[in-house]
Amino acid sequence: MLSSIFERFIEASPVTVMLRATLERIFSAEKLDELFEATRDKQYTQELLFSTVVGIMSLVVCNIRPSISAAYKAFSKQIGVSRVAFYSKINGIEPQVSQALVRYSSKELAPIIEELGGKEPPILPGYRVKIIDGNNLAATEHRLSVLRDVSGGPLPGKSLVVLDPILMLAIDQFPCEDAYTQERALFSQVLQTVEKNDVWVGDRNFCTCMFLVEIAKSEAYFVIRQHASMPYEELGELKEIGDSPTGKAFEQDVMIEYEGESIKSRRVIVRLNEPTRDGDTEVAVFCNLRQEDASGIVISNVYLKRWSVEGLFQVVSDTLECEIKTLGYPRAALFSFCMALVAYNILSVIKSALRSVHGQGKIDAGISNYYLVEEIQSTYTGMMIAIPDVEWQFVSHLNLTAFTELLKQWAAQVDLKRFASSPKARKKPQPQRKKEPNRPHVSTARLLADKQRSRKHSRLEQQTSKLVETPLPQGLQT
């Protein structure tokens, strides 16, 4: 039986309640600390638990707290260590621990989304599509001593992110502390995760003979955009196969070789109706899917799904706080990025619950991630003061079906109009501005007053013109 205060928050902000319940279910302190102990190498626990760090950082990446410092001040008693010790813990979190956190979140949340029935429509039935892309973390502030006399922007690292476009979950992340490292140096780690019947979708940076051949050797498949330097042998002529949504499609058989291993592939080309933002007039992709399982048109449509990972990066960059400029140490920056991926995964659960109740079309077409997160930011702190932790513990004891039914009940109370996205109007072209060197500033009030006087003068001229043009009555004419 929920308390009356709990019920009021369900009525006023069900989205925030859904977030907190999901956090309670998958991020118990015991599970997180076990994860840390299982994946750590050198870092160890003294007083500050890994679960405490995750709890504090989740508030920061969701912008519930404006900074790490503000979050530390708010929870210093619960943290129980000095500010220096807290930052030292964050700065030392090893990359494999951050990676394991992302994997753990997707593993725990995937059954919830499947039970909710809020998955995206299948792209290739019988296969699991995985979209991979790289992300470079933005430059940080020059706070570290080694950065203070450096003029260049300090880059704290990069990573490869894998998205499941059906569940809309970040299912894996491959972190790298050295921002100058080529993405291709991480391919060997990616290949260790390739499973049978996977379909890996990626841009031209992933188009190497080694990567494609090794994927095929694992009985998996690829839809990878062709790189200009990629060597291949043509086995047939380029043939037209029809029209895709973006242009006319062509196909040919090719052979790709790496260290004595050869695989037969298909090369699908789409000659675009409109050039890409980079000015490309055609897009070519390599694919080893069988013709009977995926036509060239289907392959071109699968590649178009690659842009969903760009949407992920936009959400974690613009809506969440994935790049905290005060975190100069690479491990701390990578950890905060992984925490943002975890927050994105939880947001996907909320949207899946909404989708299962309100329908696919309404959620995909009109719900704004920005407004969802803004609602959570404005409500979460007050809700946690009003509802103590002990009242949330019942969530972790529910079975999967009971928990998803509870999410659906709360989702049914969400007013979608509050979170409707606002389509951006087309920007008007900027007028040519007059440059006046002797007038660097203007008074806005005076310009507005001048405009108003000009309008009044124009209206008076129009009225005078009408009086002059209006003929006199016949009896008054001379």
Short mmCIF file of C-alpha atoms in Angstrom, two decimals:
data_model
loop_
_atom_site.label_atom_id
_atom_site.label_comp_id
_atom_site.label_asym_id
_atom_site.label_seq_id
_atom_site.Cartn_x
_atom_site.Cartn_y
_atom_site.Cartn_z
CA MET A 1 0.00 0.00 0.00
CA LEU A 2 1.60 3.24 -1.15
CA SER A 3 1.51 6.33 1.05
CA SER A 4 -0.64 9.31 0.15
CA ILE A 5 2.48 11.37 -0.66
CA PHE A 6 3.71 8.62 -2.99
CA GLU A 7 0.32 8.61 -4.72
CA ARG A 8 0.48 12.38 -5.17
CA PHE A 9 3.83 12.15 -6.95
CA ILE A 10 2.45 9.39 -9.19
CA GLU A 11 -0.38 11.72 -10.14
CA ALA A 12 1.77 14.84 -10.55
CA SER A 13 4.93 13.39 -12.14
CA PRO A 14 4.60 9.70 -13.10
CA VAL A 15 7.69 9.96 -15.34
CA THR A 16 9.89 10.80 -12.35
CA VAL A 17 8.40 7.95 -10.33
CA MET A 18 9.10 5.54 -13.19
CA LEU A 19 12.73 6.64 -13.33
CA ARG A 20 13.26 6.23 -9.58
CA ALA A 21 11.56 2.82 -9.55
CA THR A 22 13.75 1.59 -12.40
CA LEU A 23 16.88 2.81 -10.62
CA GLU A 24 15.78 1.02 -7.45
CA ARG A 25 15.21 -2.23 -9.34
CA ILE A 26 18.51 -2.52 -11.21
CA PHE A 27 20.96 -0.43 -9.19
CA SER A 28 20.89 -1.85 -5.71
CA ALA A 29 24.07 -1.09 -3.76
CA GLU A 30 24.84 -4.79 -3.42
CA LYS A 31 24.70 -5.44 -7.18
CA LEU A 32 26.84 -2.42 -8.07
CA ASP A 33 29.51 -3.20 -5.49
CA GLU A 34 29.65 -6.81 -6.69
CA LEU A 35 30.08 -5.52 -10.25
CA PHE A 36 32.97 -3.34 -9.14
CA GLU A 37 34.75 -6.15 -7.32
CA ALA A 38 34.32 -8.49 -10.28
CA THR A 39 35.77 -6.11 -12.88
CA ARG A 40 38.31 -3.91 -11.05
CA ASP A 41 42.04 -4.43 -11.46
CA LYS A 42 44.04 -2.14 -9.17
CA GLN A 43 41.47 0.18 -7.64
CA TYR A 44 39.98 -1.08 -4.39
CA THR A 45 37.37 -0.07 -1.82
CA GLN A 46 38.25 1.47 1.53
CA GLU A 47 35.40 3.62 2.81
CA LEU A 48 33.72 5.00 -0.31
CA LEU A 49 31.63 2.38 -2.14
CA PHE A 50 31.31 2.26 -5.91
CA SER A 51 27.52 2.21 -5.54
CA THR A 52 27.67 5.57 -3.76
CA VAL A 53 29.70 7.09 -6.59
CA VAL A 54 27.20 5.78 -9.17
CA GLY A 55 24.31 7.25 -7.20
CA ILE A 56 25.91 10.69 -6.99
CA MET A 57 27.05 10.74 -10.62
CA SER A 58 23.60 9.71 -11.85
CA LEU A 59 22.25 12.97 -10.39
CA VAL A 60 24.94 14.97 -12.19
CA VAL A 61 24.60 13.42 -15.66
CA CYS A 62 20.80 13.88 -15.46
CA ASN A 63 21.34 17.55 -14.49
CA ILE A 64 19.43 17.01 -11.25
CA ARG A 65 22.51 18.47 -9.57
CA PRO A 66 24.34 21.22 -11.52
CA SER A 67 27.85 19.93 -10.78
CA ILE A 68 29.80 17.22 -9.00
CA SER A 69 30.76 19.73 -6.32
CA ALA A 70 27.11 20.64 -5.70
CA ALA A 71 26.18 16.96 -5.50
CA TYR A 72 28.99 16.29 -3.04
CA LYS A 73 27.88 19.16 -0.80
CA ALA A 74 24.28 17.93 -0.83
CA PHE A 75 25.22 14.36 0.15
CA SER A 76 28.51 14.80 2.02
CA LYS A 77 27.15 13.07 5.14
CA GLN A 78 26.04 10.01 3.19
CA ILE A 79 29.29 9.95 1.20
CA GLY A 80 31.32 9.93 4.36
CA VAL A 81 34.71 10.87 2.88
CA SER A 82 36.48 14.13 2.03
CA ARG A 83 35.99 15.94 -1.26
CA VAL A 84 39.55 15.01 -2.28
CA ALA A 85 38.88 11.32 -1.63
CA PHE A 86 35.62 11.49 -3.56
CA TYR A 87 37.28 13.03 -6.63
CA SER A 88 40.18 10.58 -6.35
CA LYS A 89 37.72 7.70 -6.51
CA ILE A 90 36.12 9.08 -9.69
CA ASN A 91 39.49 9.84 -11.28
CA GLY A 92 40.66 6.28 -10.69
CA ILE A 93 37.66 4.28 -11.95
CA GLU A 94 39.16 1.88 -14.47
CA PRO A 95 37.80 1.78 -18.04
CA GLN A 96 36.73 -1.86 -17.81
CA VAL A 97 34.57 -1.01 -14.79
CA SER A 98 32.82 1.77 -16.75
CA GLN A 99 32.34 -0.61 -19.68
CA ALA A 100 30.90 -3.29 -17.38
CA LEU A 101 28.40 -0.77 -15.99
CA VAL A 102 26.99 -0.09 -19.48
CA ARG A 103 26.79 -3.81 -20.25
CA TYR A 104 25.13 -4.52 -16.92
CA SER A 105 22.49 -1.81 -17.41
CA SER A 106 21.50 -3.10 -20.86
CA LYS A 107 21.39 -6.70 -19.65
CA GLU A 108 19.08 -5.75 -16.75
CA LEU A 109 16.86 -3.41 -18.77
CA ALA A 110 16.41 -5.47 -21.95
CA PRO A 111 13.98 -7.99 -20.34
CA ILE A 112 11.89 -5.09 -19.01
CA ILE A 113 11.54 -3.54 -22.49
CA GLU A 114 10.72 -6.94 -24.02
CA GLU A 115 8.10 -7.64 -21.35
CA LEU A 116 6.59 -4.19 -21.91
CA GLY A 117 6.24 -4.95 -25.61
CA GLY A 118 7.59 -1.51 -26.41
CA LYS A 119 10.32 -2.55 -28.83
CA GLU A 120 10.86 -0.85 -32.18
CA PRO A 121 9.65 -2.77 -35.28
CA PRO A 122 12.13 -5.47 -36.42
CA ILE A 123 14.66 -4.45 -39.06
CA LEU A 124 15.84 -7.91 -40.15
CA PRO A 125 13.74 -10.73 -38.65
CA GLY A 126 15.93 -13.57 -37.41
CA TYR A 127 19.01 -11.37 -36.93
CA ARG A 128 20.19 -9.03 -34.19
CA VAL A 129 21.25 -5.68 -35.63
CA LYS A 130 24.03 -3.84 -33.80
CA ILE A 131 24.98 -0.32 -34.81
CA ILE A 132 28.50 0.77 -33.90
CA ASP A 133 29.96 4.26 -33.99
CA GLY A 134 32.79 6.23 -32.41
CA ASN A 135 32.55 9.18 -30.06
CA ASN A 136 35.29 11.64 -29.15
CA LEU A 137 34.84 13.34 -25.80
CA ALA A 138 34.93 17.13 -25.94
CA ALA A 139 37.85 19.13 -24.61
CA THR A 140 37.91 19.72 -20.85
CA GLU A 141 39.05 22.69 -18.80
CA HIS A 142 42.80 23.16 -18.18
CA ARG A 143 42.60 22.25 -14.49
CA LEU A 144 45.31 19.61 -14.35
CA SER A 145 48.87 20.85 -13.80
CA VAL A 146 50.06 19.25 -17.06
CA LEU A 147 47.44 21.25 -18.99
CA ARG A 148 47.85 24.74 -17.57
CA ASP A 149 50.55 25.87 -20.01
CA VAL A 150 49.03 24.05 -23.01
CA SER A 151 47.00 26.13 -25.45
CA GLY A 152 45.31 23.21 -27.23
CA GLY A 153 42.02 21.75 -26.07
CA PRO A 154 42.72 18.76 -23.77
CA LEU A 155 40.88 15.67 -25.03
CA PRO A 156 40.16 13.11 -22.27
CA GLY A 157 39.49 10.10 -24.48
CA LYS A 158 37.18 8.38 -26.94
CA SER A 159 35.03 5.28 -27.18
CA LEU A 160 33.10 3.04 -29.51
CA VAL A 161 29.42 2.65 -28.65
CA VAL A 162 27.15 -0.21 -29.75
CA LEU A 163 23.40 0.45 -30.02
CA ASP A 164 20.61 -2.11 -30.30
CA PRO A 165 18.13 -0.20 -32.54
CA ILE A 166 15.21 -2.51 -31.66
CA LEU A 167 15.51 -2.12 -27.89
CA MET A 168 17.07 1.36 -28.26
CA LEU A 169 19.68 0.45 -25.66
CA ALA A 170 23.40 1.16 -25.58
CA ILE A 171 24.45 -2.46 -25.13
CA ASP A 172 28.23 -2.02 -25.15
CA GLN A 173 30.98 0.56 -25.01
CA PHE A 174 34.70 0.25 -25.70
CA PRO A 175 36.58 3.04 -23.88
CA CYS A 176 40.02 4.39 -24.74
CA GLU A 177 41.91 6.86 -22.57
CA ASP A 178 44.20 8.10 -25.38
CA ALA A 179 42.21 10.48 -27.59
CA TYR A 180 44.81 10.14 -30.37
CA THR A 181 44.30 6.39 -30.69
CA GLN A 182 42.73 5.30 -33.98
CA GLU A 183 39.27 3.75 -33.70
CA ARG A 184 40.61 0.76 -35.62
CA ALA A 185 42.94 -0.05 -32.73
CA LEU A 186 39.82 -1.04 -30.75
CA PHE A 187 38.48 -3.46 -33.40
CA SER A 188 40.10 -6.49 -31.76
CA GLN A 189 38.05 -5.80 -28.60
CA VAL A 190 34.87 -5.43 -30.64
CA LEU A 191 35.48 -8.69 -32.49
CA GLN A 192 35.60 -10.58 -29.19
CA THR A 193 31.91 -9.70 -28.69
CA VAL A 194 30.67 -10.71 -32.17
CA GLU A 195 28.07 -13.48 -32.00
CA LYS A 196 26.44 -15.72 -34.57
CA ASN A 197 23.67 -14.01 -36.62
CA ASP A 198 24.73 -10.52 -35.53
CA VAL A 199 24.44 -7.84 -38.22
CA TRP A 200 26.98 -5.08 -37.58
CA VAL A 201 26.16 -1.71 -39.13
CA GLY A 202 28.79 1.01 -39.29
CA ASP A 203 30.16 3.91 -41.27
CA ARG A 204 33.27 3.95 -43.47
CA ASN A 205 35.69 4.12 -40.51
CA PHE A 206 34.83 0.47 -39.80
CA CYS A 207 35.48 -0.63 -43.37
CA THR A 208 38.71 -2.66 -43.18
CA CYS A 209 39.44 -6.07 -44.67
CA MET A 210 40.35 -7.42 -41.23
CA PHE A 211 37.14 -6.27 -39.57
CA LEU A 212 34.82 -7.56 -42.31
CA VAL A 213 36.56 -10.91 -42.74
CA GLU A 214 36.70 -11.57 -38.99
CA ILE A 215 32.98 -10.77 -38.62
CA ALA A 216 32.17 -13.24 -41.39
CA LYS A 217 34.39 -15.93 -39.79
CA SER A 218 32.26 -15.62 -36.62
CA GLU A 219 29.15 -16.53 -38.70
CA ALA A 220 27.94 -12.99 -38.35
CA TYR A 221 27.12 -10.33 -40.94
CA PHE A 222 27.99 -6.74 -41.75
CA VAL A 223 26.47 -3.71 -43.47
CA ILE A 224 29.43 -1.34 -43.56
CA ARG A 225 29.86 1.73 -45.73
CA GLN A 226 32.73 1.50 -48.20
CA HIS A 227 35.94 3.39 -47.43
CA ALA A 228 37.75 4.91 -50.40
CA SER A 229 40.94 2.98 -49.59
CA MET A 230 39.20 -0.39 -49.15
CA PRO A 231 40.62 -3.00 -51.59
CA TYR A 232 38.24 -5.52 -53.19
CA GLU A 233 37.92 -7.62 -56.33
CA GLU A 234 34.91 -7.21 -58.59
CA LEU A 235 33.22 -10.51 -59.48
CA GLY A 236 30.49 -9.09 -61.68
CA GLU A 237 29.09 -5.99 -63.29
CA LEU A 238 27.14 -3.34 -61.43
CA LYS A 239 23.44 -3.96 -62.04
CA GLU A 240 20.46 -1.73 -61.32
CA ILE A 241 18.08 -3.31 -58.80
CA GLY A 242 15.43 -0.63 -58.27
CA ASP A 243 14.61 2.51 -56.34
CA SER A 244 15.30 2.96 -52.63
CA PRO A 245 13.76 5.72 -50.49
CA THR A 246 16.87 7.85 -51.04
CA GLY A 247 17.78 7.08 -54.65
CA LYS A 248 18.38 4.52 -57.37
CA ALA A 249 20.10 1.31 -56.15
CA PHE A 250 22.72 -0.87 -57.84
CA GLU A 251 24.49 -4.07 -56.80
CA GLN A 252 27.48 -6.26 -57.69
CA ASP A 253 29.33 -9.24 -56.20
CA VAL A 254 32.84 -8.65 -54.85
CA MET A 255 35.60 -10.57 -53.07
CA ILE A 256 37.33 -9.30 -49.92
CA GLU A 257 40.61 -10.83 -48.73
CA TYR A 258 42.62 -10.66 -45.50
CA GLU A 259 45.71 -12.72 -44.67
CA GLY A 260 44.83 -15.51 -47.07
CA GLU A 261 41.16 -15.63 -46.03
CA SER A 262 38.62 -14.63 -48.70
CA ILE A 263 34.91 -13.91 -48.34
CA LYS A 264 32.30 -13.19 -50.96
CA SER A 265 30.33 -10.01 -50.37
CA ARG A 266 27.82 -7.79 -52.08
CA ARG A 267 28.47 -4.15 -52.87
CA VAL A 268 25.28 -2.09 -52.87
CA ILE A 269 25.38 1.45 -54.23
CA VAL A 270 22.66 4.07 -53.85
CA ARG A 271 22.92 7.09 -56.16
CA LEU A 272 21.26 9.69 -54.01
CA ASN A 273 18.42 11.96 -55.02
CA GLU A 274 20.02 14.65 -52.87
CA PRO A 275 23.71 14.93 -51.82
CA THR A 276 24.70 14.21 -48.23
CA ARG A 277 25.81 17.02 -45.92
CA ASP A 278 29.38 16.11 -46.94
CA GLY A 279 28.51 16.53 -50.62
CA ASP A 280 28.50 12.80 -51.50
CA THR A 281 26.23 11.92 -54.40
CA GLU A 282 26.31 8.16 -53.81
CA VAL A 283 26.73 5.76 -50.89
CA ALA A 284 28.26 2.30 -51.27
CA VAL A 285 28.02 -0.42 -48.59
CA PHE A 286 29.49 -3.89 -48.29
CA CYS A 287 27.20 -6.65 -47.05
CA ASN A 288 27.51 -10.44 -46.74
CA LEU A 289 23.85 -11.15 -46.04
CA ARG A 290 22.29 -13.68 -48.38
CA GLN A 291 20.19 -12.35 -51.26
CA GLU A 292 17.16 -14.38 -50.14
CA ASP A 293 17.37 -12.86 -46.65
CA ALA A 294 17.97 -9.23 -47.63
CA SER A 295 17.69 -7.61 -51.05
CA GLY A 296 19.86 -4.68 -51.99
CA ILE A 297 16.97 -2.31 -51.25
CA VAL A 298 16.59 -3.82 -47.76
CA ILE A 299 20.34 -3.47 -47.16
CA SER A 300 20.22 0.22 -48.07
CA ASN A 301 17.34 0.67 -45.61
CA VAL A 302 19.29 -1.17 -42.90
CA TYR A 303 22.21 1.20 -43.38
CA LEU A 304 19.87 4.17 -42.98
CA LYS A 305 19.20 2.93 -39.43
CA ARG A 306 22.80 3.84 -38.61
CA TRP A 307 21.61 7.37 -37.94
CA SER A 308 19.79 6.17 -34.81
CA VAL A 309 23.16 6.01 -33.03
CA GLU A 310 23.65 9.68 -33.93
CA GLY A 311 20.36 10.30 -32.12
CA LEU A 312 21.80 8.55 -29.07
CA PHE A 313 24.85 10.84 -29.09
CA GLN A 314 22.60 13.88 -29.46
CA VAL A 315 20.52 12.88 -26.43
CA VAL A 316 23.51 12.22 -24.15
CA SER A 317 25.21 15.43 -25.33
CA ASP A 318 22.32 17.91 -25.48
CA THR A 319 19.80 16.53 -22.97
CA LEU A 320 22.09 14.75 -20.51
CA GLU A 321 25.48 15.80 -19.17
CA CYS A 322 27.85 13.28 -20.76
CA GLU A 323 30.86 15.60 -21.03
CA ILE A 324 31.68 17.30 -17.73
CA LYS A 325 34.36 19.86 -18.52
CA THR A 326 35.78 19.87 -15.01
CA LEU A 327 36.74 16.19 -15.27
CA GLY A 328 40.17 16.36 -16.87
CA TYR A 329 41.35 12.88 -15.98
CA PRO A 330 40.51 10.46 -18.82
CA ARG A 331 39.12 7.75 -16.55
CA ALA A 332 36.77 10.18 -14.83
CA ALA A 333 35.58 11.60 -18.17
CA LEU A 334 34.96 8.13 -19.61
CA PHE A 335 33.08 7.12 -16.46
CA SER A 336 30.77 10.13 -16.70
CA PHE A 337 30.13 9.33 -20.39
CA CYS A 338 29.22 5.75 -19.45
CA MET A 339 26.88 7.05 -16.74
CA ALA A 340 25.15 9.14 -19.42
CA LEU A 341 24.73 5.99 -21.55
CA VAL A 342 23.15 4.26 -18.55
CA ALA A 343 20.78 7.22 -18.09
CA TYR A 344 19.90 6.98 -21.81
CA ASN A 345 19.06 3.29 -21.33
CA ILE A 346 16.75 4.08 -18.43
CA LEU A 347 15.09 6.78 -20.54
CA SER A 348 14.51 4.09 -23.20
CA VAL A 349 12.66 1.99 -20.61
CA ILE A 350 10.39 4.93 -19.77
CA LYS A 351 9.66 5.53 -23.46
CA SER A 352 8.97 1.82 -23.96
CA ALA A 353 6.42 1.91 -21.15
CA LEU A 354 4.78 4.95 -22.74
CA ARG A 355 4.84 3.23 -26.13
CA SER A 356 3.15 0.12 -24.77
CA VAL A 357 0.27 2.19 -23.33
CA HIS A 358 -0.15 5.13 -25.71
CA GLY A 359 0.97 3.50 -28.96
CA GLN A 360 4.08 3.46 -31.11
CA GLY A 361 3.18 6.39 -33.33
CA LYS A 362 2.41 8.92 -30.62
CA ILE A 363 5.67 8.31 -28.77
CA ASP A 364 8.04 8.10 -31.74
CA ALA A 365 6.57 11.11 -33.52
CA GLY A 366 5.80 13.53 -30.76
CA ILE A 367 7.63 12.94 -27.46
CA SER A 368 10.61 15.12 -26.64
CA ASN A 369 13.52 13.65 -24.68
CA TYR A 370 14.35 17.17 -23.56
CA TYR A 371 10.97 17.71 -21.88
CA LEU A 372 11.04 14.26 -20.27
CA VAL A 373 14.43 14.94 -18.69
CA GLU A 374 13.42 18.49 -17.74
CA GLU A 375 10.41 17.09 -15.85
CA ILE A 376 12.66 14.66 -13.98
CA GLN A 377 15.19 17.38 -13.16
CA SER A 378 12.56 19.67 -11.67
CA THR A 379 10.83 16.98 -9.56
CA TYR A 380 13.40 14.39 -8.50
CA THR A 381 15.06 16.21 -5.60
CA GLY A 382 11.80 17.16 -3.91
CA MET A 383 10.41 13.67 -4.43
CA MET A 384 13.44 12.06 -2.75
CA ILE A 385 12.99 14.37 0.25
CA ALA A 386 9.30 13.57 0.52
CA ILE A 387 9.53 9.82 -0.10
CA PRO A 388 12.28 8.06 1.91
CA ASP A 389 14.36 5.26 0.37
CA VAL A 390 12.59 2.59 2.41
CA GLU A 391 9.32 3.23 0.53
CA TRP A 392 10.96 2.29 -2.77
CA GLN A 393 12.34 -1.08 -1.67
CA PHE A 394 9.18 -2.99 -2.62
CA VAL A 395 10.07 -2.48 -6.31
CA SER A 396 13.12 -4.74 -6.11
CA HIS A 397 11.01 -7.62 -4.77
CA LEU A 398 8.46 -7.62 -7.62
CA ASN A 399 8.75 -10.21 -10.38
CA LEU A 400 9.28 -8.99 -13.94
CA THR A 401 5.61 -9.14 -14.94
CA ALA A 402 4.41 -7.31 -11.83
CA PHE A 403 7.03 -4.61 -12.28
CA THR A 404 6.19 -3.98 -15.93
CA GLU A 405 2.47 -3.84 -15.10
CA LEU A 406 3.27 -1.20 -12.50
CA LEU A 407 5.22 0.81 -15.10
CA LYS A 408 2.25 0.59 -17.45
CA GLN A 409 -0.12 1.85 -14.76
CA TRP A 410 2.10 4.86 -14.15
CA ALA A 411 2.63 5.41 -17.89
CA ALA A 412 -1.16 5.55 -18.39
CA GLN A 413 -1.26 8.63 -16.14
CA VAL A 414 1.28 10.56 -18.21
CA ASP A 415 -0.15 13.57 -20.04
CA LEU A 416 1.65 13.35 -23.39
CA LYS A 417 0.82 16.96 -24.25
CA ARG A 418 3.27 18.10 -21.56
CA PHE A 419 6.12 16.35 -23.38
CA ALA A 420 5.17 17.01 -26.99
CA SER A 421 8.10 18.02 -29.12
CA SER A 422 8.08 21.42 -30.76
CA PRO A 423 9.04 21.15 -34.44
CA LYS A 424 11.66 23.69 -35.40
CA ALA A 425 10.54 26.27 -37.89
CA ARG A 426 12.73 26.86 -40.89
CA LYS A 427 15.19 29.63 -40.12
CA LYS A 428 14.75 32.84 -42.04
CA PRO A 429 17.81 34.06 -43.95
CA GLN A 430 19.77 36.64 -41.99
CA PRO A 431 19.62 40.16 -43.51
CA GLN A 432 22.82 41.95 -44.41
CA ARG A 433 23.82 43.98 -41.36
CA LYS A 434 25.18 47.49 -41.72
CA LYS A 435 28.65 47.95 -40.28
CA GLU A 436 29.09 51.26 -38.50
CA PRO A 437 32.59 51.49 -36.92
CA ASN A 438 31.65 54.59 -34.92
CA ARG A 439 28.52 52.97 -33.53
CA PRO A 440 29.49 49.68 -31.79
CA HIS A 441 26.30 49.62 -29.68
CA VAL A 442 22.66 50.56 -30.20
CA SER A 443 19.72 51.19 -27.92
CA THR A 444 17.07 48.55 -28.49
CA ALA A 445 14.38 50.75 -26.90
CA ARG A 446 15.10 53.60 -29.31
CA LEU A 447 15.06 51.31 -32.33
CA LEU A 448 11.68 49.91 -31.25
CA ALA A 449 10.34 53.44 -30.72
CA ASP A 450 11.56 54.49 -34.17
CA LYS A 451 9.88 51.45 -35.70
CA GLN A 452 6.60 52.26 -33.92
CA ARG A 453 6.71 55.92 -35.10
CA SER A 454 7.41 54.72 -38.63
CA ARG A 455 4.36 52.44 -38.52
CA LYS A 456 2.12 55.28 -37.26
CA HIS A 457 3.40 57.59 -39.98
CA SER A 458 2.76 54.91 -42.60
CA ARG A 459 -0.81 54.36 -41.38
CA LEU A 460 -1.53 58.13 -41.48
CA GLU A 461 -0.23 58.35 -45.04
CA GLN A 462 -2.48 55.45 -46.07
CA GLN A 463 -5.55 57.06 -44.46
CA THR A 464 -4.77 60.42 -46.13
CA SER A 465 -4.32 58.72 -49.48
CA LYS A 466 -7.74 57.04 -49.15
CA LEU A 467 -9.45 60.38 -48.32
CA VAL A 468 -7.91 62.00 -51.39
CA GLU A 469 -8.91 59.15 -53.68
CA THR A 470 -12.53 58.92 -52.33
CA PRO A 471 -14.91 60.90 -54.72
CA LEU A 472 -17.27 63.50 -53.24
CA PRO A 473 -21.05 62.89 -53.29
CA GLN A 474 -22.68 64.13 -56.51
CA GLY A 475 -24.53 66.99 -54.80
CA LEU A 476 -21.26 68.42 -53.44
CA GLN A 477 -19.36 68.33 -56.71
CA THR A 478 -18.88 71.72 -58.39
#
